[in-house]
Amino acid sequence: MVDEKHAPYQNIRIWHTEILDDPFDDPEGLAELIPAKSPEVVQDEVLKTIENEEDESELQERMAKTLAKSQATSLELLHDLPDADIAPPDQDEVLKT
């Protein structure tokens, strides 16, 4: 699950893999595509210290939006929600029974 910038909601990194059994022949040119060493570690966003209440409220708001989007996407995958970006209907009318 990714956001609109194609960044994952949860940061997951695969550090190491081992191929236990590969019964297939490698296609031609594969050896040139495999790097000699692992790529450099990609740093996460620069850590920002919380200096005041405004910074803390901004962080809380950002975390709440990320959590809500993640939960909506999960509900969409479970077919409990037709679309993760759906908004509730306007409540301009009051229905009386």
JSON list of C-alpha atoms in Angstrom, two decimals:
[
{"chain": "A", "resi": 1, "resn": "MET", "atom": "CA", "xyz": [0.00, 0.00, 0.00]},
{"chain": "A", "resi": 2, "resn": "VAL", "atom": "CA", "xyz": [1.44, 3.32, -1.08]},
{"chain": "A", "resi": 3, "resn": "ASP", "atom": "CA", "xyz": [0.42, 6.97, -1.00]},
{"chain": "A", "resi": 4, "resn": "GLU", "atom": "CA", "xyz": [0.03, 9.35, -3.95]},
{"chain": "A", "resi": 5, "resn": "LYS", "atom": "CA", "xyz": [3.84, 9.74, -4.19]},
{"chain": "A", "resi": 6, "resn": "HIS", "atom": "CA", "xyz": [4.19, 5.92, -4.38]},
{"chain": "A", "resi": 7, "resn": "ALA", "atom": "CA", "xyz": [5.84, 5.84, -0.96]},
{"chain": "A", "resi": 8, "resn": "PRO", "atom": "CA", "xyz": [4.78, 3.01, 1.35]},
{"chain": "A", "resi": 9, "resn": "TYR", "atom": "CA", "xyz": [2.67, 3.85, 4.40]},
{"chain": "A", "resi": 10, "resn": "GLN", "atom": "CA", "xyz": [4.90, 1.62, 6.43]},
{"chain": "A", "resi": 11, "resn": "ASN", "atom": "CA", "xyz": [8.63, 1.62, 5.83]},
{"chain": "A", "resi": 12, "resn": "ILE", "atom": "CA", "xyz": [9.68, -1.94, 4.99]},
{"chain": "A", "resi": 13, "resn": "ARG", "atom": "CA", "xyz": [13.20, -2.82, 3.92]},
{"chain": "A", "resi": 14, "resn": "ILE", "atom": "CA", "xyz": [14.54, -6.16, 2.75]},
{"chain": "A", "resi": 15, "resn": "TRP", "atom": "CA", "xyz": [18.13, -6.29, 3.95]},
{"chain": "A", "resi": 16, "resn": "HIS", "atom": "CA", "xyz": [19.23, -9.68, 2.77]},
{"chain": "A", "resi": 17, "resn": "THR", "atom": "CA", "xyz": [17.99, -12.56, 0.66]},
{"chain": "A", "resi": 18, "resn": "GLU", "atom": "CA", "xyz": [19.35, -16.00, -0.01]},
{"chain": "A", "resi": 19, "resn": "ILE", "atom": "CA", "xyz": [18.33, -18.12, -2.96]},
{"chain": "A", "resi": 20, "resn": "LEU", "atom": "CA", "xyz": [18.01, -21.66, -1.70]},
{"chain": "A", "resi": 21, "resn": "ASP", "atom": "CA", "xyz": [17.19, -23.33, -4.98]},
{"chain": "A", "resi": 22, "resn": "ASP", "atom": "CA", "xyz": [16.95, -21.92, -8.50]},
{"chain": "A", "resi": 23, "resn": "PRO", "atom": "CA", "xyz": [16.05, -24.70, -10.92]},
{"chain": "A", "resi": 24, "resn": "PHE", "atom": "CA", "xyz": [15.88, -22.34, -13.90]},
{"chain": "A", "resi": 25, "resn": "ASP", "atom": "CA", "xyz": [18.72, -21.23, -16.15]},
{"chain": "A", "resi": 26, "resn": "ASP", "atom": "CA", "xyz": [19.59, -17.56, -15.92]},
{"chain": "A", "resi": 27, "resn": "PRO", "atom": "CA", "xyz": [18.54, -15.53, -18.96]},
{"chain": "A", "resi": 28, "resn": "GLU", "atom": "CA", "xyz": [21.27, -14.02, -21.12]},
{"chain": "A", "resi": 29, "resn": "GLY", "atom": "CA", "xyz": [22.52, -10.67, -19.86]},
{"chain": "A", "resi": 30, "resn": "LEU", "atom": "CA", "xyz": [21.37, -11.19, -16.27]},
{"chain": "A", "resi": 31, "resn": "ALA", "atom": "CA", "xyz": [24.90, -11.11, -14.85]},
{"chain": "A", "resi": 32, "resn": "GLU", "atom": "CA", "xyz": [25.38, -7.54, -16.14]},
{"chain": "A", "resi": 33, "resn": "LEU", "atom": "CA", "xyz": [22.24, -6.40, -14.31]},
{"chain": "A", "resi": 34, "resn": "ILE", "atom": "CA", "xyz": [23.27, -7.72, -10.90]},
{"chain": "A", "resi": 35, "resn": "PRO", "atom": "CA", "xyz": [25.27, -5.11, -8.97]},
{"chain": "A", "resi": 36, "resn": "ALA", "atom": "CA", "xyz": [28.64, -6.04, -7.50]},
{"chain": "A", "resi": 37, "resn": "LYS", "atom": "CA", "xyz": [27.51, -4.93, -4.04]},
{"chain": "A", "resi": 38, "resn": "SER", "atom": "CA", "xyz": [24.34, -3.92, -2.27]},
{"chain": "A", "resi": 39, "resn": "PRO", "atom": "CA", "xyz": [23.06, -0.39, -2.86]},
{"chain": "A", "resi": 40, "resn": "GLU", "atom": "CA", "xyz": [23.67, 2.31, -0.28]},
{"chain": "A", "resi": 41, "resn": "VAL", "atom": "CA", "xyz": [21.15, 2.57, 2.54]},
{"chain": "A", "resi": 42, "resn": "VAL", "atom": "CA", "xyz": [18.39, 5.05, 1.78]},
{"chain": "A", "resi": 43, "resn": "GLN", "atom": "CA", "xyz": [17.92, 7.42, 4.68]},
{"chain": "A", "resi": 44, "resn": "ASP", "atom": "CA", "xyz": [14.42, 8.13, 5.93]},
{"chain": "A", "resi": 45, "resn": "GLU", "atom": "CA", "xyz": [13.18, 11.67, 6.27]},
{"chain": "A", "resi": 46, "resn": "VAL", "atom": "CA", "xyz": [15.44, 13.89, 8.29]},
{"chain": "A", "resi": 47, "resn": "LEU", "atom": "CA", "xyz": [14.45, 13.65, 11.92]},
{"chain": "A", "resi": 48, "resn": "LYS", "atom": "CA", "xyz": [13.00, 16.88, 13.18]},
{"chain": "A", "resi": 49, "resn": "THR", "atom": "CA", "xyz": [13.09, 17.64, 16.85]},
{"chain": "A", "resi": 50, "resn": "ILE", "atom": "CA", "xyz": [9.86, 18.78, 18.46]},
{"chain": "A", "resi": 51, "resn": "GLU", "atom": "CA", "xyz": [10.58, 22.23, 19.77]},
{"chain": "A", "resi": 52, "resn": "ASN", "atom": "CA", "xyz": [7.14, 23.50, 20.68]},
{"chain": "A", "resi": 53, "resn": "GLU", "atom": "CA", "xyz": [3.43, 22.70, 20.75]},
{"chain": "A", "resi": 54, "resn": "GLU", "atom": "CA", "xyz": [3.00, 23.73, 17.12]},
{"chain": "A", "resi": 55, "resn": "ASP", "atom": "CA", "xyz": [5.57, 21.13, 15.98]},
{"chain": "A", "resi": 56, "resn": "GLU", "atom": "CA", "xyz": [3.90, 18.50, 18.13]},
{"chain": "A", "resi": 57, "resn": "SER", "atom": "CA", "xyz": [0.41, 19.28, 16.82]},
{"chain": "A", "resi": 58, "resn": "GLU", "atom": "CA", "xyz": [1.73, 19.18, 13.23]},
{"chain": "A", "resi": 59, "resn": "LEU", "atom": "CA", "xyz": [3.27, 15.76, 13.88]},
{"chain": "A", "resi": 60, "resn": "GLN", "atom": "CA", "xyz": [0.09, 14.46, 15.53]},
{"chain": "A", "resi": 61, "resn": "GLU", "atom": "CA", "xyz": [-2.02, 15.69, 12.59]},
{"chain": "A", "resi": 62, "resn": "ARG", "atom": "CA", "xyz": [0.33, 14.08, 10.07]},
{"chain": "A", "resi": 63, "resn": "MET", "atom": "CA", "xyz": [0.33, 10.78, 11.97]},
{"chain": "A", "resi": 64, "resn": "ALA", "atom": "CA", "xyz": [-3.49, 10.82, 12.20]},
{"chain": "A", "resi": 65, "resn": "LYS", "atom": "CA", "xyz": [-3.83, 11.41, 8.44]},
{"chain": "A", "resi": 66, "resn": "THR", "atom": "CA", "xyz": [-1.38, 8.63, 7.67]},
{"chain": "A", "resi": 67, "resn": "LEU", "atom": "CA", "xyz": [-3.19, 6.22, 10.00]},
{"chain": "A", "resi": 68, "resn": "ALA", "atom": "CA", "xyz": [-6.60, 7.13, 8.56]},
{"chain": "A", "resi": 69, "resn": "LYS", "atom": "CA", "xyz": [-5.36, 6.61, 5.00]},
{"chain": "A", "resi": 70, "resn": "SER", "atom": "CA", "xyz": [-3.79, 3.29, 5.92]},
{"chain": "A", "resi": 71, "resn": "GLN", "atom": "CA", "xyz": [-6.98, 2.08, 7.62]},
{"chain": "A", "resi": 72, "resn": "ALA", "atom": "CA", "xyz": [-9.13, 3.23, 4.68]},
{"chain": "A", "resi": 73, "resn": "THR", "atom": "CA", "xyz": [-6.89, 1.40, 2.23]},
{"chain": "A", "resi": 74, "resn": "SER", "atom": "CA", "xyz": [-7.08, -1.74, 4.38]},
{"chain": "A", "resi": 75, "resn": "LEU", "atom": "CA", "xyz": [-10.89, -1.53, 4.41]},
{"chain": "A", "resi": 76, "resn": "GLU", "atom": "CA", "xyz": [-10.88, -1.07, 0.64]},
{"chain": "A", "resi": 77, "resn": "LEU", "atom": "CA", "xyz": [-8.74, -4.20, 0.24]},
{"chain": "A", "resi": 78, "resn": "LEU", "atom": "CA", "xyz": [-11.19, -6.12, 2.42]},
{"chain": "A", "resi": 79, "resn": "HIS", "atom": "CA", "xyz": [-14.08, -4.81, 0.27]},
{"chain": "A", "resi": 80, "resn": "ASP", "atom": "CA", "xyz": [-15.64, -3.08, 3.28]},
{"chain": "A", "resi": 81, "resn": "LEU", "atom": "CA", "xyz": [-15.18, 0.31, 1.61]},
{"chain": "A", "resi": 82, "resn": "PRO", "atom": "CA", "xyz": [-15.77, 0.96, -2.11]},
{"chain": "A", "resi": 83, "resn": "ASP", "atom": "CA", "xyz": [-12.88, 3.44, -2.36]},
{"chain": "A", "resi": 84, "resn": "ALA", "atom": "CA", "xyz": [-10.20, 4.53, 0.13]},
{"chain": "A", "resi": 85, "resn": "ASP", "atom": "CA", "xyz": [-10.70, 8.19, -0.85]},
{"chain": "A", "resi": 86, "resn": "ILE", "atom": "CA", "xyz": [-14.48, 8.17, -0.41]},
{"chain": "A", "resi": 87, "resn": "ALA", "atom": "CA", "xyz": [-15.94, 10.96, 1.71]},
{"chain": "A", "resi": 88, "resn": "PRO", "atom": "CA", "xyz": [-19.08, 10.74, 3.81]},
{"chain": "A", "resi": 89, "resn": "PRO", "atom": "CA", "xyz": [-22.19, 12.33, 2.24]},
{"chain": "A", "resi": 90, "resn": "ASP", "atom": "CA", "xyz": [-23.05, 15.91, 3.08]},
{"chain": "A", "resi": 91, "resn": "GLN", "atom": "CA", "xyz": [-25.44, 16.16, 6.01]},
{"chain": "A", "resi": 92, "resn": "ASP", "atom": "CA", "xyz": [-27.21, 19.33, 4.87]},
{"chain": "A", "resi": 93, "resn": "GLU", "atom": "CA", "xyz": [-30.65, 17.75, 5.24]},
{"chain": "A", "resi": 94, "resn": "VAL", "atom": "CA", "xyz": [-32.05, 16.55, 8.50]},
{"chain": "A", "resi": 95, "resn": "LEU", "atom": "CA", "xyz": [-34.35, 13.60, 8.03]},
{"chain": "A", "resi": 96, "resn": "LYS", "atom": "CA", "xyz": [-37.35, 13.43, 10.33]},
{"chain": "A", "resi": 97, "resn": "THR", "atom": "CA", "xyz": [-39.20, 10.24, 11.01]}
]
